[in-house]
Amino acid sequence: MMVMTRFDPLREMISLREAMNRLFEQSFVRPLWRLDGEARPQLPLDVYEEEQGYIVRALVPGVKPEDIGLEVQDQSLVIRVNYPTAVEEGRQVNWLLHEIGSGACERVVTFERPIDAEKVEAHYEHGVLTITVPVAEGSRPRRISITAAEAERQPVTA
């Protein structure tokens, strides 16, 4: 099935802007390393769109469902995760390598189309959180059936 989309000359510029925003965020806003040498927790996401809405998948290995917070605000989904620490609180260790982050992490996903906040569902299995975010009924594409008028029958005279 071929999907027709309207040509948008700014789409490439927006994609470039999003790539630059991601690069800036990973480098300065949410760098992998803190100044004290400890690793920051990262919350990797996959987000894709289907006809009925959006699917968000988050990798949260080792995190209990009660340590995950989800919130819908306007057209955005806020995901908060508290990653457990590898070493008990107060215990002194000499880290040789510390790449697995711990502590709080937050990601916000803003959707292009209006979403139905009442129907958002989340499922957690094997360290993967899958969130189904349906779009609002009015913004969903819908098929429209076409009825044909019956052709008038003309008597043929010969």
Coordinates of C-alpha atoms in Angstrom, one line a residue, residues 27-154:
S27 CA 26.8 16.4 25.3
F28 CA 25.8 19.2 27.7
V29 CA 22.3 18.8 29.2
R30 CA 22.4 15.1 29.9
P31 CA 26.0 14.0 29.6
L32 CA 26.9 10.4 30.2
W33 CA 29.4 11.3 32.9
R34 CA 29.1 13.6 35.9
L35 CA 31.9 15.9 37.1
D36 CA 32.5 13.5 40.1
G37 CA 33.2 10.6 37.7
E38 CA 30.0 8.7 38.3
A39 CA 27.9 7.5 35.5
R40 CA 24.5 9.2 34.9
P41 CA 21.6 7.0 34.3
Q42 CA 20.3 7.0 30.7
L43 CA 16.8 6.2 29.6
P44 CA 16.9 4.9 26.0
L45 CA 13.6 5.1 24.2
D46 CA 12.1 3.9 20.9
V47 CA 9.0 5.9 19.8
Y48 CA 7.0 5.1 16.7
E49 CA 3.7 6.0 15.3
E50 CA 0.9 3.7 14.2
E51 CA -2.5 4.5 12.8
Q52 CA -4.2 4.3 16.2
G53 CA -1.5 6.2 18.1
Y54 CA 2.1 6.0 19.4
I55 CA 4.1 3.3 20.9
V56 CA 6.9 4.2 23.4
R57 CA 9.4 1.5 24.5
A58 CA 11.8 2.3 27.3
L59 CA 14.7 0.1 28.5
V60 CA 14.6 0.0 32.2
P61 CA 16.5 -3.2 33.3
G62 CA 16.8 -3.8 37.0
V63 CA 14.1 -1.2 37.8
K64 CA 10.9 -2.3 39.6
P65 CA 7.6 -1.0 38.2
E66 CA 7.0 0.9 41.4
D67 CA 10.2 2.9 40.7
I68 CA 8.7 4.2 37.4
G69 CA 6.5 7.2 37.1
L70 CA 4.3 8.1 34.1
E71 CA 2.4 11.3 33.6
V72 CA 0.5 12.8 30.7
Q73 CA 0.6 16.6 30.3
D74 CA -1.1 18.2 27.3
Q75 CA 0.5 16.4 24.3
S76 CA 3.5 15.1 26.3
L77 CA 4.3 11.9 28.1
V78 CA 6.7 12.3 31.1
I79 CA 8.7 9.2 32.1
R80 CA 10.5 9.2 35.4
V81 CA 12.7 6.3 36.5
N82 CA 14.7 5.8 39.6
Y83 CA 17.6 3.4 38.8
P84 CA 18.8 1.3 41.8
T85 CA 22.4 1.8 43.1
A86 CA 24.8 -1.1 42.8
V87 CA 26.3 -0.5 46.2
E88 CA 24.3 -0.1 49.5
E89 CA 24.0 3.5 50.8
G90 CA 26.9 4.5 53.0
R91 CA 29.3 1.7 51.9
Q92 CA 32.6 3.0 50.7
V93 CA 34.1 1.4 47.6
N94 CA 36.9 2.2 45.2
W95 CA 35.3 2.2 41.7
L96 CA 37.6 0.9 39.0
L97 CA 35.0 1.3 36.3
H98 CA 31.5 2.9 36.9
E99 CA 29.5 3.0 33.7
I100 CA 26.1 1.9 34.9
G101 CA 24.3 4.9 36.2
S102 CA 22.0 5.0 39.2
G103 CA 19.6 7.6 40.5
A104 CA 16.7 9.5 39.0
C105 CA 16.2 10.0 35.3
E106 CA 13.4 11.8 33.4
R107 CA 12.5 11.9 29.7
V108 CA 9.7 13.9 28.1
V109 CA 8.2 12.8 24.7
T110 CA 6.0 15.4 23.0
F111 CA 3.6 14.1 20.3
E112 CA 2.6 15.8 17.1
R113 CA -1.1 14.8 17.3
P114 CA -3.4 15.3 20.3
I115 CA -3.4 12.2 22.5
D116 CA -6.2 10.5 24.6
A117 CA -4.8 10.7 28.1
E118 CA -7.5 8.5 29.6
K119 CA -6.6 5.5 27.3
V120 CA -2.8 5.5 27.8
E121 CA -1.6 2.0 28.9
A122 CA 1.7 0.8 30.1
H123 CA 3.1 -2.8 30.3
Y124 CA 6.4 -3.9 31.9
E125 CA 8.1 -7.1 31.0
H126 CA 11.8 -8.3 31.1
G127 CA 13.1 -4.8 31.7
V128 CA 11.2 -3.2 28.8
L129 CA 8.4 -0.7 29.5
T130 CA 5.9 -0.5 26.6
I131 CA 3.5 2.5 26.6
T132 CA 0.6 2.6 24.2
V133 CA -0.5 6.2 23.7
P134 CA -3.7 6.5 21.5
V135 CA -4.4 9.6 19.6
A136 CA -7.6 11.5 20.3
E137 CA -10.5 10.3 18.2
G138 CA -10.8 13.5 16.2
S139 CA -7.2 13.4 15.0
R140 CA -7.3 9.8 13.8
P141 CA -7.5 9.1 10.1
R142 CA -10.6 7.3 9.2
R143 CA -11.8 5.5 6.1
I144 CA -14.8 7.0 4.3
S145 CA -16.9 4.6 2.2
I146 CA -18.1 5.8 -1.1
T147 CA -21.6 4.9 -2.3
A148 CA -22.3 4.9 -6.0
A149 CA -25.5 6.1 -7.4
E150 CA -27.4 3.6 -9.5
A151 CA -27.2 4.3 -13.2
E152 CA -30.5 5.2 -14.7
R153 CA -31.6 2.5 -17.2
Q154 CA -32.6 3.9 -20.5

